Coordinates of C-alpha atoms and ligand atoms in Angstrom, one line a residue:
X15 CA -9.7 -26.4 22.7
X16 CA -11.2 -22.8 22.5
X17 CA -12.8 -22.2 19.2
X18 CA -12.2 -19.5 16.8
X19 CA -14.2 -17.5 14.5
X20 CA -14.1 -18.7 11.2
X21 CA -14.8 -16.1 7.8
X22 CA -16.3 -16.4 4.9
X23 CA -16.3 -14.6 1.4
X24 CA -18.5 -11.7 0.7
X25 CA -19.9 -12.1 -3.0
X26 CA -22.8 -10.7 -4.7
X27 CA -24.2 -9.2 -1.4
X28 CA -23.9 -12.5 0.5
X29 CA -21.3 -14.5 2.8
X30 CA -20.7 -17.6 1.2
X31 CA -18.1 -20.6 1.9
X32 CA -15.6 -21.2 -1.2
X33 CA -17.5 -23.3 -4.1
X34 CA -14.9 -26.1 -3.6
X35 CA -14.3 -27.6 -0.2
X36 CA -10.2 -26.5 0.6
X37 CA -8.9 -26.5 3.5
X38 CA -9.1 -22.9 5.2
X39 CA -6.4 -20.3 5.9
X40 CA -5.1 -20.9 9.3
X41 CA -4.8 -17.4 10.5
X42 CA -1.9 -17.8 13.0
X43 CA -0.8 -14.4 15.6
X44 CA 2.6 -14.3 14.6
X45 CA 4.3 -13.5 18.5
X46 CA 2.5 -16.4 20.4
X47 CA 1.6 -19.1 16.9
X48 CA -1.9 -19.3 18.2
X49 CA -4.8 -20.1 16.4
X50 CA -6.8 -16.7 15.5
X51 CA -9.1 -17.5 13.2
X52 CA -9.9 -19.7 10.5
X53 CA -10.8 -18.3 6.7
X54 CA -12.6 -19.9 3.3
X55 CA -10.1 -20.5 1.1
X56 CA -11.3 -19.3 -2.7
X57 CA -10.2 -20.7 -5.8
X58 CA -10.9 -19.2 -9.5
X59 CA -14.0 -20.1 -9.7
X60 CA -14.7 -17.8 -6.5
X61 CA -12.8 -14.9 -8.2
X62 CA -14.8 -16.0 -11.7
X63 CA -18.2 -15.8 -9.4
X64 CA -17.1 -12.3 -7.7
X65 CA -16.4 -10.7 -11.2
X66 CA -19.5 -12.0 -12.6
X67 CA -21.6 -10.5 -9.4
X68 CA -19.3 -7.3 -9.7
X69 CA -19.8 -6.8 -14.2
X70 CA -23.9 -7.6 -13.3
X71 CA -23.8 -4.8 -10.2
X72 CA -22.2 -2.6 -12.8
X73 CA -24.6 -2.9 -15.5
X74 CA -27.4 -2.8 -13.1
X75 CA -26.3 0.4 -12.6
X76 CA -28.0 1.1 -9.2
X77 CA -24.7 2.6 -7.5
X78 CA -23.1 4.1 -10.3
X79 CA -26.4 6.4 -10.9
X80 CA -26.8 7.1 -6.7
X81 CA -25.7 10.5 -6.5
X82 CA -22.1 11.1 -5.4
X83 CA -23.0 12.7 -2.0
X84 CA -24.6 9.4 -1.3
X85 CA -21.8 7.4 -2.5
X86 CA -19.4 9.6 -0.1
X87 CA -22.0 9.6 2.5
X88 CA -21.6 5.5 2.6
X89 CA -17.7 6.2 2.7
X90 CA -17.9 8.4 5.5
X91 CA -20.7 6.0 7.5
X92 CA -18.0 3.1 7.2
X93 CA -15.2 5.9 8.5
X94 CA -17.0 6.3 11.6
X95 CA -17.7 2.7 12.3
X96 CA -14.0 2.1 12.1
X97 CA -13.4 5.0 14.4
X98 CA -16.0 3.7 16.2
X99 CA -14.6 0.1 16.7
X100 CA -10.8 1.6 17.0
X101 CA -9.7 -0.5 19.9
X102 CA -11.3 -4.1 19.0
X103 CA -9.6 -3.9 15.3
X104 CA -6.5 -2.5 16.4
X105 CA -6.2 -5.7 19.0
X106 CA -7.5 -7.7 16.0
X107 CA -4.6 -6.8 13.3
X108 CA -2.3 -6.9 16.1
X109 CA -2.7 -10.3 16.7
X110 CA -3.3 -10.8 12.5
X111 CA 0.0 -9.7 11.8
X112 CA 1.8 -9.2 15.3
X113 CA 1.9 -5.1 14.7
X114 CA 2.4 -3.3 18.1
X115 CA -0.8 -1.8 19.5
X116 CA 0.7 1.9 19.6
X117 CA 1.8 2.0 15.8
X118 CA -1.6 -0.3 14.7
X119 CA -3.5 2.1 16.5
X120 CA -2.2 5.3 14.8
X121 CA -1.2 3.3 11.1
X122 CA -3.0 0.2 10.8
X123 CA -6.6 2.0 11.6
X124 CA -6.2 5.2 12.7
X125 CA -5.0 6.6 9.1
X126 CA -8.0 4.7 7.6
X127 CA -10.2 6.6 9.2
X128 CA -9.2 9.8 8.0
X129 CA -8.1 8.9 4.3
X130 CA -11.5 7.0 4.2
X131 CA -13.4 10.8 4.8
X132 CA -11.0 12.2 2.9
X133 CA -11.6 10.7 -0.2
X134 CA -15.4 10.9 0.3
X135 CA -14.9 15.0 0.3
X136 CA -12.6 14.1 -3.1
X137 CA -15.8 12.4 -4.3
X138 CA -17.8 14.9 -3.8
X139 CA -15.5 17.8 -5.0
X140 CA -14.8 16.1 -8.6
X141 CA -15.3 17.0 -11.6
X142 CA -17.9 14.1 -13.0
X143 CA -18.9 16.0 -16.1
X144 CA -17.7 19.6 -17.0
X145 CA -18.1 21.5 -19.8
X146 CA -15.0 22.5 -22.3
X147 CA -14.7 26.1 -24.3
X148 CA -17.1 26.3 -27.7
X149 CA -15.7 24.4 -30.5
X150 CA -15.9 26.7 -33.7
X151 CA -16.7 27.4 -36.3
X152 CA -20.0 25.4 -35.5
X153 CA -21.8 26.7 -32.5
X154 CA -20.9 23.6 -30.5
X155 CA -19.2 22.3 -27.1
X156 CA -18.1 19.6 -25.6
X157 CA -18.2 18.1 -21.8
X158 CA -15.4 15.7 -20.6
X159 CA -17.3 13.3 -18.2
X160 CA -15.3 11.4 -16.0
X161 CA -16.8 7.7 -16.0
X162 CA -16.3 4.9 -14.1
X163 CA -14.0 2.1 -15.3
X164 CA -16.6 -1.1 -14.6
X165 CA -15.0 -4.1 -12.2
X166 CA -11.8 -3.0 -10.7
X167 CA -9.9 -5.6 -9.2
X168 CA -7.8 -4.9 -5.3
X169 CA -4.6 -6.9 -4.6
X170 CA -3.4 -6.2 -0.7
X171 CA -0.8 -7.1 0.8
X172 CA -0.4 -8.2 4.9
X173 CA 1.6 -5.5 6.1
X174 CA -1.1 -2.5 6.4
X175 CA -4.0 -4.4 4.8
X176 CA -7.1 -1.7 5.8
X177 CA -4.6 1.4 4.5
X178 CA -4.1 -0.1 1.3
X179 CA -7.4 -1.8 0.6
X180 CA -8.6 1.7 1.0
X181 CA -6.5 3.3 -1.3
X182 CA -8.4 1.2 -4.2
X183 CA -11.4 0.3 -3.4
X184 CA -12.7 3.6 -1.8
X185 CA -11.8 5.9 -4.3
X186 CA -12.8 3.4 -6.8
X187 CA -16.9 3.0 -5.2
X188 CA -17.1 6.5 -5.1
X189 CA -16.3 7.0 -8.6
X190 CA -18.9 4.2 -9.4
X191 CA -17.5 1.2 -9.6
X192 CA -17.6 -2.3 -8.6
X193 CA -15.2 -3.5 -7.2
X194 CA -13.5 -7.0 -5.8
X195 CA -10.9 -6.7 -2.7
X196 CA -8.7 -9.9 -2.8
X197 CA -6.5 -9.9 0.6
X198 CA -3.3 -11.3 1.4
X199 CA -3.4 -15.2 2.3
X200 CA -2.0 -13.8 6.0
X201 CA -3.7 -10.6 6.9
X202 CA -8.0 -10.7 5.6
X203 CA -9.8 -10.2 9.0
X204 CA -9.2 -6.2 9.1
X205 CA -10.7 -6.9 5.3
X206 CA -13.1 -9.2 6.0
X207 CA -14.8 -6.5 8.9
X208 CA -14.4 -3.2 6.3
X209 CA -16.5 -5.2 3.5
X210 CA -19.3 -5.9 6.8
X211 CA -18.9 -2.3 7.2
X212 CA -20.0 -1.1 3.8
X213 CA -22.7 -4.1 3.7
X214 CA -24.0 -2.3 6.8
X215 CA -24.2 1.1 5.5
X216 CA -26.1 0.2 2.4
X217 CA -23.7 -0.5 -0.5
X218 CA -26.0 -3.0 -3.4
X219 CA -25.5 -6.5 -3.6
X220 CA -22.1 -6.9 -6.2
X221 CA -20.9 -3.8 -5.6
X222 CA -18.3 -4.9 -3.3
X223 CA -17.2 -8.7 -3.0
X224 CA -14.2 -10.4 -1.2
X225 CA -12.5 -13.6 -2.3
X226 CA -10.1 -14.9 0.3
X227 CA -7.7 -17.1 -2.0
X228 CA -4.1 -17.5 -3.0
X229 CA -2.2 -15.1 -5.1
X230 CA -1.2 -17.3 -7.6
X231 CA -4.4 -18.5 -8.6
X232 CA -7.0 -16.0 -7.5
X233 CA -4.9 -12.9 -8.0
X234 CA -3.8 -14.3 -11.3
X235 CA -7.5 -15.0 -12.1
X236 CA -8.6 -11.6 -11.5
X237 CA -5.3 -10.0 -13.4
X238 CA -6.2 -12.2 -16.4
X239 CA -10.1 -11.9 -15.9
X240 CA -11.4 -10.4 -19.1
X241 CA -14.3 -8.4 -17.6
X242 CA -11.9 -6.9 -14.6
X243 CA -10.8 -3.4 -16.5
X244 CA -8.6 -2.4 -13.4
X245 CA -6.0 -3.6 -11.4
X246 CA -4.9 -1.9 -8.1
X247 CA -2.5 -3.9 -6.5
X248 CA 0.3 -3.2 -3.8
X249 CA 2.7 -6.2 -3.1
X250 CA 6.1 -6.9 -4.1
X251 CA 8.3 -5.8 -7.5
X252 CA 8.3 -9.5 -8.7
X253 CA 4.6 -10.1 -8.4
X254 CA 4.1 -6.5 -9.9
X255 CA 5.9 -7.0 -12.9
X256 CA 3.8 -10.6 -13.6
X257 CA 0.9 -8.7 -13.1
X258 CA 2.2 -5.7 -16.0
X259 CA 2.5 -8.2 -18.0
X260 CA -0.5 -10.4 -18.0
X261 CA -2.8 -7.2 -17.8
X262 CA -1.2 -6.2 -21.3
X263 CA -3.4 -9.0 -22.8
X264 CA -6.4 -7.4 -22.2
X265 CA -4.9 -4.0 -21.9
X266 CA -6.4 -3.4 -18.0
X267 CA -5.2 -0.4 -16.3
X268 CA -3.0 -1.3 -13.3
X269 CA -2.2 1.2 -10.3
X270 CA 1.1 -0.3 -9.1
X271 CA 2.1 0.0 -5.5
X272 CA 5.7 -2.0 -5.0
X273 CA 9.1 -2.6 -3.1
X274 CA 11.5 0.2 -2.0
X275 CA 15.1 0.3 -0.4
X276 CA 14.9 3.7 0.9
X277 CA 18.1 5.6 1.1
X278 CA 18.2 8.1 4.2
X279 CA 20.9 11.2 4.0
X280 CA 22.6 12.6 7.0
X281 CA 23.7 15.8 6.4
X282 CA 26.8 17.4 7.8
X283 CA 24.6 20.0 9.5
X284 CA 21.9 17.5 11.2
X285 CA 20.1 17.8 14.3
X286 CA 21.5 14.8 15.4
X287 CA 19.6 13.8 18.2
X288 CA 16.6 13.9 16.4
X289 CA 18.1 12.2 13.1
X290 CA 19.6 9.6 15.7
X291 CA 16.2 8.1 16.7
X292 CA 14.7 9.7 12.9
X293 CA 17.0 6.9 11.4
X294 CA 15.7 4.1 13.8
X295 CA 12.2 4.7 12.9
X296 CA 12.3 5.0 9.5
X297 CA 13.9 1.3 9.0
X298 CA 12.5 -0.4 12.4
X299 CA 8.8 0.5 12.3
X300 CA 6.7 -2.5 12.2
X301 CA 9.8 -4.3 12.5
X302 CA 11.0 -2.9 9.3
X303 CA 8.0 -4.6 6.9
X304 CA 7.3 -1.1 5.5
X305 CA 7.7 -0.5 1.7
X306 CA 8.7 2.8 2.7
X307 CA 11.1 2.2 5.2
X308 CA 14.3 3.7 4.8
X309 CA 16.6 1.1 4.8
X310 CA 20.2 2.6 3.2
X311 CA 21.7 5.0 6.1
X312 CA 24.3 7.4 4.2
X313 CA 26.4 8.9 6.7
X314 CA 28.9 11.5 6.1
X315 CA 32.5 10.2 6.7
X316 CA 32.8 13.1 9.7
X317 CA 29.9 12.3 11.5
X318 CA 30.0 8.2 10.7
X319 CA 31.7 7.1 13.8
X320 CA 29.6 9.1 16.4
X321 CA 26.3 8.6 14.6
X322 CA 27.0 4.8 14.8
X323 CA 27.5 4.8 17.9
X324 CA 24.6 6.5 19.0
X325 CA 22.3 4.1 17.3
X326 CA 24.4 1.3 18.8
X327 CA 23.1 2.6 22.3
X328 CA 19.3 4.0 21.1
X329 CA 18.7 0.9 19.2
X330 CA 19.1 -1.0 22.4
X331 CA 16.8 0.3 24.3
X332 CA 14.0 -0.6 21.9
X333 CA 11.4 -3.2 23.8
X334 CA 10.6 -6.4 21.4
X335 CA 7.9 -8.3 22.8
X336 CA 4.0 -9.1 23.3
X337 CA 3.0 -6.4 20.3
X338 CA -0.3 -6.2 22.5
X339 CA 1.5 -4.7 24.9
X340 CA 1.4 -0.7 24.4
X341 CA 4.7 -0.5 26.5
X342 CA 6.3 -2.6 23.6
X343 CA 8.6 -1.2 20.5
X344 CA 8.9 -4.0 18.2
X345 CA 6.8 -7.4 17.8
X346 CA 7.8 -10.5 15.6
X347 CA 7.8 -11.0 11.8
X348 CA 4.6 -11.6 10.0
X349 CA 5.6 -15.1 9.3
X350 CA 7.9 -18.0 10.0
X351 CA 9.0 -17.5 5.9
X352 CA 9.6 -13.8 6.7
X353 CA 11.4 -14.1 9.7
X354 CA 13.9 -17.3 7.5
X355 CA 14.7 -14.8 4.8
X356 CA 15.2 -12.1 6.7
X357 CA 17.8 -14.1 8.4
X358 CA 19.4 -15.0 5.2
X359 CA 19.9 -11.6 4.5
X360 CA 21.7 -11.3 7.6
X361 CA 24.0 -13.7 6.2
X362 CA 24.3 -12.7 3.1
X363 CA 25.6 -9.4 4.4
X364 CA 27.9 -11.2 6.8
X365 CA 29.4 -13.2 3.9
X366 CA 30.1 -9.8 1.7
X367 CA 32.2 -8.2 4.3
X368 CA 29.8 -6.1 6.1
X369 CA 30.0 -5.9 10.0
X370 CA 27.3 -6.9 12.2
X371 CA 27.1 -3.4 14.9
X372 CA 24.3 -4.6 16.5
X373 CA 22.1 -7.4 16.5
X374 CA 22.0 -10.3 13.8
X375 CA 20.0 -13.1 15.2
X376 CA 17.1 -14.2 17.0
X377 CA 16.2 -12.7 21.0
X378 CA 16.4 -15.6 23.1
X379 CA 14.0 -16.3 26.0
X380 CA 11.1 -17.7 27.2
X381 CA 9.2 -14.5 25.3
X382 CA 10.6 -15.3 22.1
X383 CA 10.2 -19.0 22.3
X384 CA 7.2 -19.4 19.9
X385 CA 6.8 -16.4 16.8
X386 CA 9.0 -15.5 14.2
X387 CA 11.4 -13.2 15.9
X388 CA 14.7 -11.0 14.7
X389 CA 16.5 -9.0 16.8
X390 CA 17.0 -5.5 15.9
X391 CA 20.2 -5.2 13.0
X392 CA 22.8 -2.3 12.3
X393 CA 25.3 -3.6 9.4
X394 CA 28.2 -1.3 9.1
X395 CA 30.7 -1.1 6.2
X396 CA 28.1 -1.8 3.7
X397 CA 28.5 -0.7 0.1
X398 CA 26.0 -0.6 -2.4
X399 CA 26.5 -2.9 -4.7
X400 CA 26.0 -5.6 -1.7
X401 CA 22.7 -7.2 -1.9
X402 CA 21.6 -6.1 1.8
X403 CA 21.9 -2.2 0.1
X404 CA 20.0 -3.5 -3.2
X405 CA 17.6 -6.1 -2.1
X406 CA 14.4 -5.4 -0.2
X407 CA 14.5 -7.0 3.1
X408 CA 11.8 -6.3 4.8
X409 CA 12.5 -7.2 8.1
X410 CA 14.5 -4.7 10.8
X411 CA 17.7 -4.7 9.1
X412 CA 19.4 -1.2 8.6
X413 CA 22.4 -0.9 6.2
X414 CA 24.4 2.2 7.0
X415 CA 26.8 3.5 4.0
X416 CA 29.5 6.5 4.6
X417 CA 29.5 9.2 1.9
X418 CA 32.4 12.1 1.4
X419 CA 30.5 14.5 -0.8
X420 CA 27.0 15.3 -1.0
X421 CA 27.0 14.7 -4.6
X422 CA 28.7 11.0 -3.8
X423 CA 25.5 10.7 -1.3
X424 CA 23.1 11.3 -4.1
X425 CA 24.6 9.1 -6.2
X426 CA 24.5 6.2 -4.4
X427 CA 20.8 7.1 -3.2
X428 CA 20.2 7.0 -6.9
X429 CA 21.9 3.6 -7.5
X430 CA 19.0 1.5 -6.9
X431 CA 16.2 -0.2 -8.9
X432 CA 13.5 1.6 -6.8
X433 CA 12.4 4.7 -6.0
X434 CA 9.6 4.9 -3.6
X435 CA 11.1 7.1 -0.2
X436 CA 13.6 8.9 0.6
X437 CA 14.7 11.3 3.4
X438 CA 17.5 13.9 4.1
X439 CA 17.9 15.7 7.5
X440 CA 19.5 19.4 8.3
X441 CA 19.2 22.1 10.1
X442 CA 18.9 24.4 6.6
X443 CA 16.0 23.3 5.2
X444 CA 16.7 25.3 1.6
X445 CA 20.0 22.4 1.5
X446 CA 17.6 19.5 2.3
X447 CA 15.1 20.8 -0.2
X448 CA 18.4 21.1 -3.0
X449 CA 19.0 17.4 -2.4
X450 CA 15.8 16.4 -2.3
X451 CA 15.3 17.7 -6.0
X452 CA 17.8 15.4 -7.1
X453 CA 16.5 12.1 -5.5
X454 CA 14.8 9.1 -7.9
X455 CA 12.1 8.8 -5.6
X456 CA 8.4 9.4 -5.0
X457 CA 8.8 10.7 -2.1
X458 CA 11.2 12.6 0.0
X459 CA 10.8 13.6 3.7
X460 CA 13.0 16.1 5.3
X461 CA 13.9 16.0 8.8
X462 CA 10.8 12.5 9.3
X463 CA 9.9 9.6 7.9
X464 CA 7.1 7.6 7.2
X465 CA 4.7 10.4 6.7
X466 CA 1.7 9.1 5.5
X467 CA -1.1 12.1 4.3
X468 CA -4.6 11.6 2.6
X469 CA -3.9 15.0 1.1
X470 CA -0.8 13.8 -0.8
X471 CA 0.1 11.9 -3.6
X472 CA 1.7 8.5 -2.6
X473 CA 3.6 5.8 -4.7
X474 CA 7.0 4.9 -6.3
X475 CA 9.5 6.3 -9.5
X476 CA 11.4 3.3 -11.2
X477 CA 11.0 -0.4 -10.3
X478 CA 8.7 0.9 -7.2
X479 CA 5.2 1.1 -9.0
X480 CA 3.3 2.5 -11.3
X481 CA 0.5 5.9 -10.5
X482 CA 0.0 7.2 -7.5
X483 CA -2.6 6.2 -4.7
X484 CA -4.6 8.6 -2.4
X485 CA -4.2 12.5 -2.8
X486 CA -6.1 14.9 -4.8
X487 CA -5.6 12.6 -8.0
X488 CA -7.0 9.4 -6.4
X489 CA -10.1 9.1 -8.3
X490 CA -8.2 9.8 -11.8
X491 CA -7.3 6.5 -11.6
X492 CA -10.6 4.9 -11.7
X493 CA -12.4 7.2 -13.9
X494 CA -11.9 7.2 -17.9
X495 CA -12.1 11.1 -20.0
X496 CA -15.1 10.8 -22.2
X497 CA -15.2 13.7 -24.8
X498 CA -18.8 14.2 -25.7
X499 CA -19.3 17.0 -28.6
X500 CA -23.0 18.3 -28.7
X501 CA -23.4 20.6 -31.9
X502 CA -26.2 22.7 -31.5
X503 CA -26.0 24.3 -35.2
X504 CA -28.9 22.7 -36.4
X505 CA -27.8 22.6 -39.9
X506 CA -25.0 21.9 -41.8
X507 CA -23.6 25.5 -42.0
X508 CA -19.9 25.3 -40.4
X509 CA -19.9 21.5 -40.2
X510 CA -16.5 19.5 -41.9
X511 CA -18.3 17.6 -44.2
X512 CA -17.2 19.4 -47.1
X513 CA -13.7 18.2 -46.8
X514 CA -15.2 14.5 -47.9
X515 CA -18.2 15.1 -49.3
X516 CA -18.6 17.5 -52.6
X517 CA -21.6 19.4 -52.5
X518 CA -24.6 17.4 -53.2
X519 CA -26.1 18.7 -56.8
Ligands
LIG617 P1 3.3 -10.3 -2.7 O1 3.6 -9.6 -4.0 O2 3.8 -11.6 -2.6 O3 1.7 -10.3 -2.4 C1 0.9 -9.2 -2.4 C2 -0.5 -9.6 -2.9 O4 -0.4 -10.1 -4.2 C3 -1.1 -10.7 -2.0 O5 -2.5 -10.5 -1.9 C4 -0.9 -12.0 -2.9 O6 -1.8 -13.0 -2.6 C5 -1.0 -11.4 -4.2 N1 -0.4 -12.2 -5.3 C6 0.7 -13.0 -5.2 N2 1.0 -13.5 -6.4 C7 0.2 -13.0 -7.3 C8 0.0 -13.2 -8.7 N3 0.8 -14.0 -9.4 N4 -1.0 -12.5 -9.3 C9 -1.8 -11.7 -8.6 N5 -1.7 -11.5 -7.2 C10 -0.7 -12.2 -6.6 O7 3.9 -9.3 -1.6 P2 4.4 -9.6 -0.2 O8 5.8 -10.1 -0.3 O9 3.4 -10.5 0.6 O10 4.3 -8.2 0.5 C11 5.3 -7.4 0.7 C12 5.7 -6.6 -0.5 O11 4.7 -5.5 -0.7 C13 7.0 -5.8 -0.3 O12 7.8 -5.9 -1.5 C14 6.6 -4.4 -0.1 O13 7.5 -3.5 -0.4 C15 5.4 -4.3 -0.9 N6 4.6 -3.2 -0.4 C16 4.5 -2.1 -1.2 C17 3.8 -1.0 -0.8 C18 3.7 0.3 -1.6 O14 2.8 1.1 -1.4 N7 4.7 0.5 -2.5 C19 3.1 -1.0 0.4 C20 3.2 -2.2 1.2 C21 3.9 -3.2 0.7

């Protein structure tokens, strides 16, 4: 038997086995079920030794007092060591989490990179302390200092771990912070090699520390932690609202990052070639385990029949297979769990009286034999209060809807408990933009999908989160406004006192 690498946790500067002997993660590649590595599984007393390492780091003070062109000069040294190692951690979350090499290469470590530098020129560009207008009547002013929050805790998910890891804890080191990164139980190696990144380009013991562990008891550790004063955590609705809920205890600011059920608008006027293939990638990409997939296709009741039956044809020639492959379209599901519910789904839309267009099982073949594998699905005759147009599904399962009137389309769009995505294609960009001012949703594309930008704001309206990750605002969310007034009167001339205190006789 080959061996495989086996990982450890990162805290307080060192890599360190769990305190209590578990049996490791089995990290499994999810198109073949071999072995790829083997990871330390944490418990609370892991997470309870990485906040202690994390408040101590914070008190210490060493990084929070390095000046910020440091801090964003470490940011941009572990940018270019990604960049650097592009093609061994693209192979490496590939087989983590079975994403095809061509959309890993661009998503899963290519955006990293440039969000990574991005929000080390953020860092550098904010506003840490600036001074206000005079107060009067007392010659005095005030600065607002933006400060950082103390030990913010990371939640990841498995389906773009490196993205979203660096969502939170980048803009949350440059502000000053320390900071502990808890991965999914399925997807830590990506995480595992960015904390030996920032080891390697200097970061204090504390600063940054990694507890490999499950959700239920290390995630709910950290939520509950009293000394953790910040919660970033993408993941699903359910999860999200536990975590809302037990971080009101202690009051913890929480960035929330959750599910979606995307609704996509065909216009009457759409290019339709390009909204055609537009439709398959914004609910097949990574085999449809995006929270911003767009998963409710409205069509308009004259276009319908053709447009189905374009997608019937395009959506066949999609390759499934080997996702190291960089001929290949589509790989398997993260996980045999994943690829069980996403089947029941299927069903589930069967039973209501939706038709199966295309797909709506497993491939068969000697390619398919071991992973967790679903072919390709186009459910016609859906309406929306069936659960395959409510519920997220995350798996490649599109639901298409047919719509009379524009203002029917936004309705239903609107009919949902989230509001992450959206999208609307047509050739007049001022209609798209109309509709696209009357969507629930955090974001809108027009004429694309899945466009992911450091520059921009991302995150969810309704039951889809909470803040906004990335963008100009990133480091908003872990900083705190301190008002400091400095009167410089030198006397008590001007001063309020005489509204409580009578002149002194
Ligand atoms: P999940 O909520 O089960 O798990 C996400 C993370 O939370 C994991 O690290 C897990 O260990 C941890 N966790 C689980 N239970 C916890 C608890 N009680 N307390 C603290 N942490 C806990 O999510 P999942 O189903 O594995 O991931 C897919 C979900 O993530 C989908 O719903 C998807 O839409 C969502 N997602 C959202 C975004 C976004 O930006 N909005 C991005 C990617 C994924």
């Amino acid at each position: 038997m080959s061996s495989v690498p086996h990982r450890q946790m990162y805290i307080d500067g060192k890599w360190t086995g769990g305190e209590e002997n578990h049996e490791p993660y089995r990290i499994i590649d999810p198109a073949s079920g071999d072995l790829v590595a083997t990871v330390d599984r944490g418990t609370v007393v892991d997470a309870d030794r990485a906040v202690a390492a994390a408040k101590a780091a914070f008190n210490l003070g060493e990084w929070r007092r390095t000046p910020v062109t440091e801090r964003a000069a470490v940011l941009r040294r572990v940018a270019e060591r990604i960049a650097e190692r592009m093609d061994e951690l693209t192979l490496l979350q590939s087989r983590e989490i079975g994403a095809p090499v061509r959309l890993a290469g661009a998503f899963h470590i290519g955006l990293p990179i440039a969000h990574l530098q991005y929000l080390a020129d953020q860092a550098e560009l904010y506003d840490f302390a600036k001074t206000g207008p005079e107060i009067g009547p007392v010659p005095a002013s005030g600065l607002i200092r933006r400060e950082p929050l103390g030990v913010c805790a990371a939640i990841v998910p498995w389906n773009i771990p490196l993205l979203l890891a660096i969502w939170k804890v980048a803009p949350a080191l440059a502000a000053g912070n320390s900071v502990v990164l808890k991965p999914d139980e399925k997807a830590p190696l990506t995480l595992v090699e960015l904390v030996r990144e920032f080891e390697a380009a200097g970061l204090p013991a504390g600063v940054l520390n990694l507890v490999t562990g499950d959700g239920e008891d290390v995630g709910a550790r950290l939520v509950a932690h009293p000394d953790v004063r910040k919660i970033g955590f993408t993941g699903s609705t359910t999860v999200g609202k536990d975590i809302m809920r037990s971080a009101a205890d202690s009051v913890k600011r929480v960035t929330l990052e959750l599910g979606g059920k995307g609704p996509n608008i065909v216009l009457d006027d759409a290019d339709l070639d390009t909204a055609v293939d537009g439709a398959l990638f914004a609910c097949m990409a990574y085999s449809g385990q995006a929270c911003e997939a767009g998963t409710r296709l409205l069509l308009p009741a004259s276009l319908h029949d053709e447009f189905v039956a374009r997608l019937i044809v395009r959506v066949r020639t999609l390759r499934l297979g080997e996702p190291t492959d960089p001929a290949t379209d589509l790989g398997p599901l993260v996980s045999r769990a994943q690829q069980q519910r996403v089947l029941e789904f299927i069903e589930a839309g069967r039973a209501a009286g939706a038709t199966v267009a295309v797909g709506g099982g497993v491939p068969t073949g000697a390619a398919f034999a071991a992973g967790h594998w679903v072919e390709p699905t186009i459910f016609t005759n859906v309406t929306n209060d069936m659960r395959i147009a409510r519920e997220e599904i995350f798996g490649p399962v599109l639901s298409v809807l047919r719509y009379e009137t524009v203002d029917e389309a936004v309705a239903i769009a609107n009919d949902s408990d989230y509001g992450l995505s959206a999208g609307v294609w047509s050739r007049d960009e001022s209609r798209a933009v109309e509709v696209a001012e009357r969507l629930e949703a955090g974001m809108v594309y027009i004429n694309d999908w899945h466009v992911i930008s450091q520059f921009y704001p991302f995150g969810g309206s309704k039951q889809s989160g909470l803040g906004r990750e990335v963008g100009p605002t990133a480091l908003d969310h872990y900083t705190e406004a301190k008002f400091v007034s400095i009167d410089r009167s030198g006397g008590l001339e001007g001063k309020a006192y005489g509204l409580v205190l009578s002149p002194a006789s």
